[in-house]
């Protein structure tokens, strides 16, 4: 369970870093030649059409940040080449209808942030979205079926 939380946190952090930081090419982490052949082969099999791939390594995990169909995607792999999870930023309008309806019902009067983080881990896709009103900002973790869990609340 601790390893799952660590990987989830690492994926979310990697997405945040790749979304907001513009690092110089030499500061992108391991050189592609240092990524193990097993991980590289698994990645190329999973994302054959990926371009502009950049690698990072933390502890026992490799993280690839790349473009796929002009969308920035991040993927996490074990040293054995197992795909652990993926994440990407999407527009709020791309969220599943069940989530949009559930947010509209539970958070009537809140404004939904335009950008949503879509995270797939252990074959489950979660959507992280922020809603705000004049009093607070609420970070939500949502499942496609409309289940919503509050991640955090911040008063304005």
GROMACS .gro file of N, CA, C and O in nm, residues 12 16 20 89-93 95 99-100 103-104 107 109-118 126-142 148-156:
model
  200
   12UNK      N    1   0.192   1.220  -0.987
   12UNK     CA    2   0.129   1.352  -0.979
   12UNK      C    3   0.235   1.461  -0.975
   12UNK      O    4   0.224   1.563  -1.042
   16UNK      N    5   0.304   1.759  -1.245
   16UNK     CA    6   0.312   1.899  -1.205
   16UNK      C    7   0.441   1.963  -1.252
   16UNK      O    8   0.441   2.074  -1.304
   20UNK      N    9   0.467   2.270  -1.544
   20UNK     CA   10   0.501   2.406  -1.508
   20UNK      C   11   0.648   2.442  -1.525
   20UNK      O   12   0.682   2.558  -1.532
   89UNK      N   13  -0.276   1.622  -1.871
   89UNK     CA   14  -0.369   1.731  -1.844
   89UNK      C   15  -0.472   1.734  -1.956
   89UNK      O   16  -0.437   1.721  -2.073
   90UNK      N   17  -0.597   1.749  -1.917
   90UNK     CA   18  -0.705   1.757  -2.015
   90UNK      C   19  -0.791   1.878  -1.981
   90UNK      O   20  -0.783   1.933  -1.872
   91UNK      N   21  -0.876   1.913  -2.072
   91UNK     CA   22  -0.973   2.020  -2.050
   91UNK      C   23  -1.088   1.965  -1.966
   91UNK      O   24  -1.122   1.847  -1.975
   92UNK      N   25  -1.148   2.051  -1.885
   92UNK     CA   26  -1.263   2.009  -1.805
   92UNK      C   27  -1.376   1.955  -1.892
   92UNK      O   28  -1.451   1.867  -1.850
   93UNK      N   29  -1.386   2.003  -2.015
   93UNK     CA   30  -1.491   1.955  -2.105
   93UNK      C   31  -1.465   1.813  -2.152
   93UNK      O   32  -1.555   1.749  -2.206
   95UNK      N   33  -1.375   1.568  -1.943
   95UNK     CA   34  -1.405   1.474  -1.834
   95UNK      C   35  -1.528   1.391  -1.870
   95UNK      O   36  -1.615   1.439  -1.943
   99UNK      N   37  -1.886   1.258  -1.418
   99UNK     CA   38  -1.814   1.348  -1.328
   99UNK      C   39  -1.871   1.489  -1.340
   99UNK      O   40  -1.897   1.555  -1.239
  100UNK      N   41  -1.891   1.535  -1.462
  100UNK     CA   42  -1.945   1.670  -1.483
  100UNK      C   43  -2.079   1.687  -1.415
  100UNK      O   44  -2.105   1.788  -1.348
  103UNK      N   45  -2.033   1.685  -1.024
  103UNK     CA   46  -1.977   1.812  -0.977
  103UNK      C   47  -2.084   1.921  -0.981
  103UNK      O   48  -2.098   1.999  -0.887
  104UNK      N   49  -2.159   1.926  -1.089
  104UNK     CA   50  -2.266   2.027  -1.101
  104UNK      C   51  -2.368   2.011  -0.988
  104UNK      O   52  -2.417   2.111  -0.934
  107UNK      N   53  -2.154   2.065  -0.626
  107UNK     CA   54  -2.081   2.191  -0.613
  107UNK      C   55  -2.148   2.301  -0.695
  107UNK      O   56  -2.083   2.378  -0.764
  109UNK      N   57  -2.279   2.642  -0.784
  109UNK     CA   58  -2.229   2.772  -0.743
  109UNK      C   59  -2.078   2.781  -0.743
  109UNK      O   60  -2.022   2.887  -0.719
  110UNK      N   61  -2.011   2.671  -0.769
  110UNK     CA   62  -1.865   2.669  -0.779
  110UNK      C   63  -1.826   2.677  -0.926
  110UNK      O   64  -1.897   2.627  -1.014
  111UNK      N   65  -1.710   2.735  -0.952
  111UNK     CA   66  -1.656   2.739  -1.087
  111UNK      C   67  -1.554   2.627  -1.100
  111UNK      O   68  -1.468   2.608  -1.014
  112UNK      N   69  -1.563   2.551  -1.210
  112UNK     CA   70  -1.473   2.440  -1.234
  112UNK      C   71  -1.350   2.492  -1.309
  112UNK      O   72  -1.363   2.561  -1.410
  113UNK      N   73  -1.231   2.459  -1.258
  113UNK     CA   74  -1.106   2.497  -1.324
  113UNK      C   75  -1.103   2.436  -1.464
  113UNK      O   76  -1.150   2.324  -1.484
  114UNK      N   77  -1.047   2.506  -1.561
  114UNK     CA   78  -1.042   2.459  -1.699
  114UNK      C   79  -0.953   2.338  -1.719
  114UNK      O   80  -0.975   2.259  -1.810
  115UNK      N   81  -0.849   2.322  -1.635
  115UNK     CA   82  -0.754   2.213  -1.653
  115UNK      C   83  -0.776   2.105  -1.547
  115UNK      O   84  -0.789   2.134  -1.429
  116UNK      N   85  -0.778   1.981  -1.594
  116UNK     CA   86  -0.800   1.864  -1.510
  116UNK      C   87  -0.683   1.769  -1.530
  116UNK      O   88  -0.634   1.755  -1.643
  117UNK      N   89  -0.638   1.704  -1.424
  117UNK     CA   90  -0.535   1.602  -1.436
  117UNK      C   91  -0.602   1.466  -1.442
  117UNK      O   92  -0.679   1.431  -1.352
  118UNK      N   93  -0.574   1.392  -1.548
  118UNK     CA   94  -0.626   1.255  -1.564
  118UNK      C   95  -0.512   1.160  -1.528
  118UNK      O   96  -0.405   1.166  -1.588
  126UNK      N   97  -0.852   0.822  -1.258
  126UNK     CA   98  -0.901   0.923  -1.165
  126UNK      C   99  -0.882   1.060  -1.230
  126UNK      O  100  -0.789   1.079  -1.308
  127UNK      N  101  -0.968   1.152  -1.192
  127UNK     CA  102  -0.961   1.288  -1.245
  127UNK      C  103  -0.948   1.382  -1.126
  127UNK      O  104  -1.028   1.377  -1.033
  128UNK      N  105  -0.845   1.466  -1.129
  128UNK     CA  106  -0.822   1.564  -1.023
  128UNK      C  107  -0.860   1.700  -1.077
  128UNK      O  108  -0.804   1.747  -1.176
  129UNK      N  109  -0.958   1.763  -1.013
  129UNK     CA  110  -1.012   1.890  -1.060
  129UNK      C  111  -1.030   1.983  -0.940
  129UNK      O  112  -1.058   1.937  -0.830
  130UNK      N  113  -1.013   2.111  -0.965
  130UNK     CA  114  -1.033   2.210  -0.861
  130UNK      C  115  -1.157   2.292  -0.892
  130UNK      O  116  -1.177   2.334  -1.007
  131UNK      N  117  -1.241   2.310  -0.790
  131UNK     CA  118  -1.360   2.395  -0.802
  131UNK      C  119  -1.346   2.507  -0.701
  131UNK      O  120  -1.292   2.487  -0.591
  132UNK      N  121  -1.392   2.626  -0.737
  132UNK     CA  122  -1.378   2.741  -0.647
  132UNK      C  123  -1.507   2.821  -0.640
  132UNK      O  124  -1.587   2.822  -0.734
  133UNK      N  125  -1.525   2.887  -0.527
  133UNK     CA  126  -1.629   2.988  -0.513
  133UNK      C  127  -1.564   3.106  -0.441
  133UNK      O  128  -1.442   3.108  -0.422
  134UNK      N  129  -1.642   3.202  -0.398
  134UNK     CA  130  -1.583   3.321  -0.336
  134UNK      C  131  -1.524   3.294  -0.196
  134UNK      O  132  -1.448   3.375  -0.144
  135UNK      N  133  -1.554   3.177  -0.137
  135UNK     CA  134  -1.508   3.147  -0.002
  135UNK      C  135  -1.395   3.045   0.004
  135UNK      O  136  -1.314   3.046   0.096
  136UNK      N  137  -1.393   2.951  -0.092
  136UNK     CA  138  -1.293   2.844  -0.085
  136UNK      C  139  -1.261   2.784  -0.221
  136UNK      O  140  -1.334   2.801  -0.318
  137UNK      N  141  -1.152   2.711  -0.220
  137UNK     CA  142  -1.108   2.634  -0.336
  137UNK      C  143  -1.101   2.488  -0.289
  137UNK      O  144  -1.045   2.459  -0.183
  138UNK      N  145  -1.160   2.397  -0.367
  138UNK     CA  146  -1.167   2.256  -0.327
  138UNK      C  147  -1.104   2.171  -0.436
  138UNK      O  148  -1.141   2.180  -0.553
  139UNK      N  149  -1.007   2.088  -0.397
  139UNK     CA  150  -0.941   1.995  -0.490
  139UNK      C  151  -1.014   1.862  -0.477
  139UNK      O  152  -1.023   1.805  -0.368
  140UNK      N  153  -1.067   1.811  -0.590
  140UNK     CA  154  -1.147   1.689  -0.590
  140UNK      C  155  -1.076   1.576  -0.663
  140UNK      O  156  -1.009   1.599  -0.764
  141UNK      N  157  -1.094   1.455  -0.614
  141UNK     CA  158  -1.050   1.334  -0.684
  141UNK      C  159  -1.178   1.263  -0.727
  141UNK      O  160  -1.262   1.230  -0.643
  142UNK      N  161  -1.193   1.244  -0.858
  142UNK     CA  162  -1.318   1.190  -0.912
  142UNK      C  163  -1.293   1.062  -0.991
  142UNK      O  164  -1.192   1.049  -1.059
  148UNK      N  165  -1.700   1.116  -0.601
  148UNK     CA  166  -1.613   1.231  -0.576
  148UNK      C  167  -1.562   1.225  -0.433
  148UNK      O  168  -1.638   1.199  -0.339
  149UNK      N  169  -1.433   1.252  -0.416
  149UNK     CA  170  -1.371   1.257  -0.285
  149UNK      C  171  -1.296   1.390  -0.275
  149UNK      O  172  -1.229   1.431  -0.370
  150UNK      N  173  -1.307   1.457  -0.162
  150UNK     CA  174  -1.236   1.584  -0.142
  150UNK      C  175  -1.091   1.553  -0.105
  150UNK      O  176  -1.064   1.482  -0.009
  151UNK      N  177  -1.000   1.605  -0.185
  151UNK     CA  178  -0.855   1.591  -0.159
  151UNK      C  179  -0.808   1.697  -0.061
  151UNK      O  180  -0.732   1.668   0.029
  152UNK      N  181  -0.853   1.821  -0.084
  152UNK     CA  182  -0.813   1.931   0.004
  152UNK      C  183  -0.907   2.049  -0.014
  152UNK      O  184  -0.975   2.061  -0.115
  153UNK      N  185  -0.909   2.133   0.090
  153UNK     CA  186  -0.988   2.257   0.086
  153UNK      C  187  -0.897   2.371   0.130
  153UNK      O  188  -0.819   2.356   0.222
  154UNK      N  189  -0.912   2.484   0.060
  154UNK     CA  190  -0.835   2.603   0.096
  154UNK      C  191  -0.930   2.721   0.103
  154UNK      O  192  -1.004   2.746   0.006
  155UNK      N  193  -0.928   2.790   0.217
  155UNK     CA  194  -1.013   2.910   0.230
  155UNK      C  195  -0.945   3.026   0.161
  155UNK      O  196  -0.825   3.039   0.160
  156UNK      N  197  -1.027   3.112   0.103
  156UNK     CA  198  -0.975   3.231   0.035
  156UNK      C  199  -0.963   3.346   0.130
  156UNK      O  200  -1.029   3.361   0.226
   0.00000   0.00000   0.00000
